[in-house]
Short mmCIF file of C-alpha atoms in Angstrom, two decimals:
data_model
loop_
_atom_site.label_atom_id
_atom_site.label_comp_id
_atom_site.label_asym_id
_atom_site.label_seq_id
_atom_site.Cartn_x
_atom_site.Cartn_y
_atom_site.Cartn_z
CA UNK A 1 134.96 247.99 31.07
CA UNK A 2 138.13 249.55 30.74
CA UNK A 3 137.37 251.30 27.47
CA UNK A 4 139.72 253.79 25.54
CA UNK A 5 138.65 257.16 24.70
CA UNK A 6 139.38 258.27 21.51
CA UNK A 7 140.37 261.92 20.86
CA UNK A 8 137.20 264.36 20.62
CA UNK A 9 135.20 262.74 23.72
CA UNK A 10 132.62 261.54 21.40
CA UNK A 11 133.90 257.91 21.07
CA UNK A 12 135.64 255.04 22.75
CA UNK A 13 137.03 251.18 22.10
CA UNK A 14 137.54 248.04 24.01
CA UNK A 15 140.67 247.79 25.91
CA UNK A 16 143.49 246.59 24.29
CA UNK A 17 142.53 248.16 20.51
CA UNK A 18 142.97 251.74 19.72
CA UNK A 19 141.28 254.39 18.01
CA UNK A 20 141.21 255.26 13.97
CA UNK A 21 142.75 258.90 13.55
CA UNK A 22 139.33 260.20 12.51
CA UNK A 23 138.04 258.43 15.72
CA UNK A 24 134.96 256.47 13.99
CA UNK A 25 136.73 253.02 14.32
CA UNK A 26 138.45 250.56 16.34
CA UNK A 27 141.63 249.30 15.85
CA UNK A 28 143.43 245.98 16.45
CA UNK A 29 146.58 245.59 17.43
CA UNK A 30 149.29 243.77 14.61
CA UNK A 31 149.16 240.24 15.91
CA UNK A 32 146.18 240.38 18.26
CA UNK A 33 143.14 238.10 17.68
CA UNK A 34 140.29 239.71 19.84
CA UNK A 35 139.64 241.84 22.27
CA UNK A 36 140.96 239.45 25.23
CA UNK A 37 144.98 239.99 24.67
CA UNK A 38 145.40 243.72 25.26
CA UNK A 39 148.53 245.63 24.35
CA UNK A 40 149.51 248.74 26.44
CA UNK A 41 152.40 251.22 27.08
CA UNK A 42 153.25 251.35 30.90
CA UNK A 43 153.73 254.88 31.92
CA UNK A 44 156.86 256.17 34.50
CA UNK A 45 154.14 256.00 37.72
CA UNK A 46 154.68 252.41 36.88
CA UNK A 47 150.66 252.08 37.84
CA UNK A 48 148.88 253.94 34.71
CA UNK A 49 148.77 252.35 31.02
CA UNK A 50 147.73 253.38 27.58
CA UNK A 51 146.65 251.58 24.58
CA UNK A 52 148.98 250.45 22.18
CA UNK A 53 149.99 253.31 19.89
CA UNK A 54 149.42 256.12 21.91
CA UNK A 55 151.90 257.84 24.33
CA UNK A 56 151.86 258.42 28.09
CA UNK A 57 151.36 262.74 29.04
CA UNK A 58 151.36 264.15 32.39
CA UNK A 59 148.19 266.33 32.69
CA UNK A 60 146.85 269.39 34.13
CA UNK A 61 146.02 267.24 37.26
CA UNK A 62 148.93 265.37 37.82
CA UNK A 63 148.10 262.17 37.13
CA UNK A 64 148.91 260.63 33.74
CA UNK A 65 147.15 260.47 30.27
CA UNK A 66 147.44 259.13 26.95
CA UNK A 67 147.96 261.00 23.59
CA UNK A 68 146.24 259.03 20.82
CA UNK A 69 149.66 258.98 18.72
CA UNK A 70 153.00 257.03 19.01
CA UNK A 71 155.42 258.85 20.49
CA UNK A 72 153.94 261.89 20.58
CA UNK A 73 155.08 265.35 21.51
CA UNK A 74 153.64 266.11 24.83
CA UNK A 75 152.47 270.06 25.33
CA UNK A 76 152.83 272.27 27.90
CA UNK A 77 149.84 272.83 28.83
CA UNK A 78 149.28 269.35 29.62
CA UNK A 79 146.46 269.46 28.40
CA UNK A 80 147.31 268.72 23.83
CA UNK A 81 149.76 266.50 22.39
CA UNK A 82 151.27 266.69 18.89
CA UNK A 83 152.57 263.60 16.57
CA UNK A 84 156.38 262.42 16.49
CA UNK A 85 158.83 265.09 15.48
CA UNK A 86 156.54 268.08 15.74
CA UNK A 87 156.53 271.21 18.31
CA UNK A 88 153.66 272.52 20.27
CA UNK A 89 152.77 275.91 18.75
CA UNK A 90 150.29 276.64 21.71
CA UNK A 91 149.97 280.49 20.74
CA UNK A 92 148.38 279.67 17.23
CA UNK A 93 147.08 275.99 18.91
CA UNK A 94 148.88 273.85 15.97
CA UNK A 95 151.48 271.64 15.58
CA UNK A 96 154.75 272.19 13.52
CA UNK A 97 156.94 270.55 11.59
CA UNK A 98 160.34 270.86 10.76
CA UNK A 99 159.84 271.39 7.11
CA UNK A 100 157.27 274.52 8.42
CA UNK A 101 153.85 272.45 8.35
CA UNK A 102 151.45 272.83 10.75
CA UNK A 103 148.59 270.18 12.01
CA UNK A 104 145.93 270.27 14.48
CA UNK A 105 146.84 269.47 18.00
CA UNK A 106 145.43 266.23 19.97
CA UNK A 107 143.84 265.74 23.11
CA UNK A 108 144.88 263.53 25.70
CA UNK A 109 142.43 261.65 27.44
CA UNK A 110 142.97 259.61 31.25
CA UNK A 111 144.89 256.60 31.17
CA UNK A 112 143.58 253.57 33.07
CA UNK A 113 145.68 251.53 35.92
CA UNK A 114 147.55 248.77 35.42
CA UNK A 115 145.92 245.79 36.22
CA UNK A 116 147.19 243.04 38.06
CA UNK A 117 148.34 239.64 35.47
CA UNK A 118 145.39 236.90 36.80
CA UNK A 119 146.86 233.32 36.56
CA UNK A 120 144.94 231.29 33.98
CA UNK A 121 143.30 228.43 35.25
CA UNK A 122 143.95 225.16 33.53
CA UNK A 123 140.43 224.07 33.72
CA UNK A 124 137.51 226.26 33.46
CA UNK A 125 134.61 226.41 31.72
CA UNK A 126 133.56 228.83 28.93
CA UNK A 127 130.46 230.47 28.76
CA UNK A 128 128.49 230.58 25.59
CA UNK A 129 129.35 234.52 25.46
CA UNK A 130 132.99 233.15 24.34
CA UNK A 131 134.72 235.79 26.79
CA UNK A 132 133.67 235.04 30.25
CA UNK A 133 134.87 231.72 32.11
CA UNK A 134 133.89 229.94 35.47
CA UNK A 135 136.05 227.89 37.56
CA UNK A 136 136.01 223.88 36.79
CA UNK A 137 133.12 222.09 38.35
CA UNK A 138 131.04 224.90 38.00
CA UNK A 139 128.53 226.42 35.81
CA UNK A 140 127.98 229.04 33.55
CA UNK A 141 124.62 231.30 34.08
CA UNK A 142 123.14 234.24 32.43
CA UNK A 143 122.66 237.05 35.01
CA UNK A 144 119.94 239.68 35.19
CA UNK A 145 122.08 242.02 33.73
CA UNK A 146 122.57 239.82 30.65
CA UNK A 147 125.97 239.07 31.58
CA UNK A 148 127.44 235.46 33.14
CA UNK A 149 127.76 234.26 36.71
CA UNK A 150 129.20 231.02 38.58
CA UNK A 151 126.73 228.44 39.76
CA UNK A 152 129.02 226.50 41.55
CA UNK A 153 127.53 223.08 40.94
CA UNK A 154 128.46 220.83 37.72
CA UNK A 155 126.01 220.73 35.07
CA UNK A 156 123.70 222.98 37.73
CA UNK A 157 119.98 224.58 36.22
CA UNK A 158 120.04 227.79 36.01
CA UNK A 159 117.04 229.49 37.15
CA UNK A 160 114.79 231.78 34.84
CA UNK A 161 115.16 234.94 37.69
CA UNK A 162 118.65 235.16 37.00
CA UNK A 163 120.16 234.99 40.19
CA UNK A 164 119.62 231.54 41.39
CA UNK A 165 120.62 227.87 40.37
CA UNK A 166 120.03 224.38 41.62
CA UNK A 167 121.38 221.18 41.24
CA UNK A 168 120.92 218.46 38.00
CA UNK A 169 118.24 216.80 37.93
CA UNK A 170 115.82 219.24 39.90
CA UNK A 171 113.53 222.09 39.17
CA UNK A 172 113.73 225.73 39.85
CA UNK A 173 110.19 226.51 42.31
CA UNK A 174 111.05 230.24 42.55
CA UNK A 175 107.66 230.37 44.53
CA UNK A 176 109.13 228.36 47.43
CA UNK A 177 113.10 229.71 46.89
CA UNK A 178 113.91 225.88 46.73
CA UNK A 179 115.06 223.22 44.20
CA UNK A 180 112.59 220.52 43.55
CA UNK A 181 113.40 217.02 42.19
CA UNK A 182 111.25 215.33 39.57
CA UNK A 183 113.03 212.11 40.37
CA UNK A 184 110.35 209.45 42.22
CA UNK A 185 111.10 208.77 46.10
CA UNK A 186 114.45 206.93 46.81
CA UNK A 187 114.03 203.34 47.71
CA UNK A 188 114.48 203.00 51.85
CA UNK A 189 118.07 201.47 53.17
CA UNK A 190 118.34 198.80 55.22
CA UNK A 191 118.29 200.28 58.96
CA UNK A 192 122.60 200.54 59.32
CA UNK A 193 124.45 203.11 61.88
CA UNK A 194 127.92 204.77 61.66
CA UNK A 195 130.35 203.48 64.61
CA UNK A 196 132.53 205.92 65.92
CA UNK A 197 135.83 205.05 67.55
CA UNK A 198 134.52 205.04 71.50
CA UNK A 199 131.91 202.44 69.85
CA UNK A 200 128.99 205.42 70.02
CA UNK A 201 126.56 205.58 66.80
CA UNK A 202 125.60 207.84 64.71
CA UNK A 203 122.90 207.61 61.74
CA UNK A 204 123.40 206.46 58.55
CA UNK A 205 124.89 209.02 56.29
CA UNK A 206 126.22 210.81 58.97
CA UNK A 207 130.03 211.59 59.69
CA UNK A 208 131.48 210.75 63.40
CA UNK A 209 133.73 213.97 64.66
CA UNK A 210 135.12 214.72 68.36
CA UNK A 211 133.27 216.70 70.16
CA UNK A 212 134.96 219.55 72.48
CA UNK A 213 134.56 217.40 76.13
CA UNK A 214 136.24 214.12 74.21
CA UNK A 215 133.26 212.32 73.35
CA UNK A 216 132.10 212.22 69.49
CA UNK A 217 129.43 213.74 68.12
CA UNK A 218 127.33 213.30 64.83
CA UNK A 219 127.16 215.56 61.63
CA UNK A 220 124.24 214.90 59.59
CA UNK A 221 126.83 214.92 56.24
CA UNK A 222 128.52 211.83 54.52
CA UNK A 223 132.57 211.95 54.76
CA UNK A 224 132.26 215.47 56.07
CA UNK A 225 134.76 217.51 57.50
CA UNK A 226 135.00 218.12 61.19
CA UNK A 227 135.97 222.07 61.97
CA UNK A 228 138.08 222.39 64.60
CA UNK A 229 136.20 224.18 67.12
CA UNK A 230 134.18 221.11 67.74
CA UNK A 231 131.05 222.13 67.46
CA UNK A 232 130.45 222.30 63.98
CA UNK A 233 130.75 220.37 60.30
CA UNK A 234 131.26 220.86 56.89
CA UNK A 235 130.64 219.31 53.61
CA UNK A 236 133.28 217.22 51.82
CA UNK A 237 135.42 218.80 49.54
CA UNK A 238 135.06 222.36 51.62
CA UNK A 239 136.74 223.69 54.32
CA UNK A 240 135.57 225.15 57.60
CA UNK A 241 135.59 228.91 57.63
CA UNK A 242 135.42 229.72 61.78
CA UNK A 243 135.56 233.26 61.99
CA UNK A 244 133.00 233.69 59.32
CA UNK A 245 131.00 230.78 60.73
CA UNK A 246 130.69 229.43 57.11
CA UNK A 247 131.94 226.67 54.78
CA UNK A 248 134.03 227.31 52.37
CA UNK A 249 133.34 225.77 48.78
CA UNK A 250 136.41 224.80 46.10
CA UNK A 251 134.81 226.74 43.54
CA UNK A 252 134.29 229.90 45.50
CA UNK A 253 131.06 230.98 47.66
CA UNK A 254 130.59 229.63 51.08
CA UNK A 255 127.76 227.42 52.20
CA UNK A 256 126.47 227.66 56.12
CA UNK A 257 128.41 224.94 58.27
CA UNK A 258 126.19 222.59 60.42
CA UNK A 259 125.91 221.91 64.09
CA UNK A 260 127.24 218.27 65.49
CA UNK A 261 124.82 216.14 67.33
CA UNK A 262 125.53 213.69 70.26
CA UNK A 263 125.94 210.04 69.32
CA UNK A 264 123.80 207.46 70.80
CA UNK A 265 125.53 204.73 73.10
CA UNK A 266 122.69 202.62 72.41
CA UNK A 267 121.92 200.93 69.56
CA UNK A 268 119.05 203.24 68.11
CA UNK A 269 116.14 204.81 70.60
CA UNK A 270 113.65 204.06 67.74
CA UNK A 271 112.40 200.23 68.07
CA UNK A 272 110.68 198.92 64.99
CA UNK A 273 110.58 195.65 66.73
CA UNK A 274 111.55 193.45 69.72
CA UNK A 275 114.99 192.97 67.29
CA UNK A 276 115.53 196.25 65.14
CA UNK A 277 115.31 199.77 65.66
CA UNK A 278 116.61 203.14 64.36
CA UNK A 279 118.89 205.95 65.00
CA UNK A 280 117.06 208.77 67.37
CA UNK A 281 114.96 211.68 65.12
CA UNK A 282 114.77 208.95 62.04
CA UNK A 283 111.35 206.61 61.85
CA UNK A 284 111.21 202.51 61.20
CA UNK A 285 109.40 201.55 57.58
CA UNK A 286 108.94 198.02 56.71
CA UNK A 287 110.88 197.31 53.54
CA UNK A 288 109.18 195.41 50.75
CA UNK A 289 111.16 192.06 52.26
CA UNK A 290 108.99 192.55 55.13
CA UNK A 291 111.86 193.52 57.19
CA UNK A 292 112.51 196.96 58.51
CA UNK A 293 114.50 199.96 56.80
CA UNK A 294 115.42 203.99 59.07
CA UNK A 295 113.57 206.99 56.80
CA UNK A 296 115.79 209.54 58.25
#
């Protein structure tokens, strides 16, 4: 991306190194240790750039270019460039000297835009490429295209298609498009309920948050957060995105919110027994103890 052209249009190099005169190698900056810290000469537009060594030339369009010498002698034909000190003979298509020698002219070739500087992140993680990173709590996965991509789940699987990932601990069932975990069934909780402020319930695991008429609702999330339009949740650590109708994750990407449920103002409408029951939607199974635990 970003490459520099080297004189003849037969060649290029990575940003930030320049090319050999003969234009069969790639050279590094003085200083420099890799590709990732670029050198480059702003030109007047303030918005183009060349690589280091070369020299900014108007061309025939009127945009800028680079001539693949230090301050070089621009022509006037926009179009060649000669090295420092030397006039454009453009009749005889040379360059002279002032001692009466004569060299072949250079070509310029476009000059890229300035990019905007991107802040460095304290934290992020390196993929095993050694060039590309992904923000902290994320990680790194090897795209289709051979490059990297974000997962953005810690210590995630990355999924042999290329494009998908799932959480530790599961399995990639590209067949289904879901994650499936090799981990035996949890062990059932003892039936318990969430008591929101007006003394309504919600399930276990859920989150109490006001609904729009004052009462409060349910969201099927642990310590989620409640969006403001009342009507919707999302999960902790994101925030709610309401005109895209989305969640919004730390590490980038979004995540569809969820919709709030009414709490109960009865003590679950599932009855295991004359004594114990569970929230609405979940179902009672007896615990090894003999007394009863909520499957949700």
């Amino acid at each position: 991306a970003q490459g520099v052209p080297c004189a003849g249009g037969h060649h290029c190099c990575p940003r930030g190194s320049r090319c050999s005169r003969d234009g069969h190698s790639c050279l590094l900056s003085p200083g420099m240790g890799g590709w990732g810290a670029p050198r480059a000469v702003p030109c007047p537009d303030g918005q183009s750039e060349c690589p280091d060594g070369a020299t900014c030339c108007m061309t025939a369009e009127g945009a800028w270019g680079c001539c693949p010498m230090p301050q070089a002698s621009c022509c006037a034909d926009k179009v060649h460039c000669c090295p420092h000190a030397t006039v454009c003979d453009l009749a005889h298509g040379r360059c002279l000297s002032p001692a009466g020698h004569h060299v072949p002219p250079g070509t310029t070739f476009p000059a890229w835009k300035r990019q905007p500087a991107v802040p460095v992140l304290q934290h992020q993680v390196l993929c095993p490429d050694g060039r590309s990173a992904c923000p902290d709590g994320s990680t790194c996965c090897r795209l289709p295209s051979a490059q990297y991509g974000c997962c953005p789940l810690q210590n995630a699987v990355c999924c042999s298609d290329g494009q998908h990932c799932c959480p530790q601990g599961t399995t990639c069932d590209l067949e289904r498009s879901s994650c499936t975990s090799a981990q035996p069934p949890v062990a059932l909780p003892a039936a318990r309920e969430v008591t929101c402020k007006d003394g309504t319930k919600c399930p276990e695991g859920n989150t109490c948050c006001p609904l729009s008429l004052g009462t409060w609702g349910c969201c099927p999330l642990e310590q989620a957060v409640c969006c403001p339009d009342h009507e919707h949740c999302c999960p902790r650590g994101s925030t709610c995105d309401v005109g895209g109708g989305s969640c919004l994750l730390a590490a980038g990407g979004s995540l569809p919110w969820l919709l709030k449920t009414p709490a109960s103002r009865w003590r679950g409408d599932v009855r295991c027994d004359n004594t114990t029951s569970c929230p609405d939607g979940s179902t009672c199974c007896q615990l090894p103890t003999g007394a009863w635990g909520c499957c949700p």
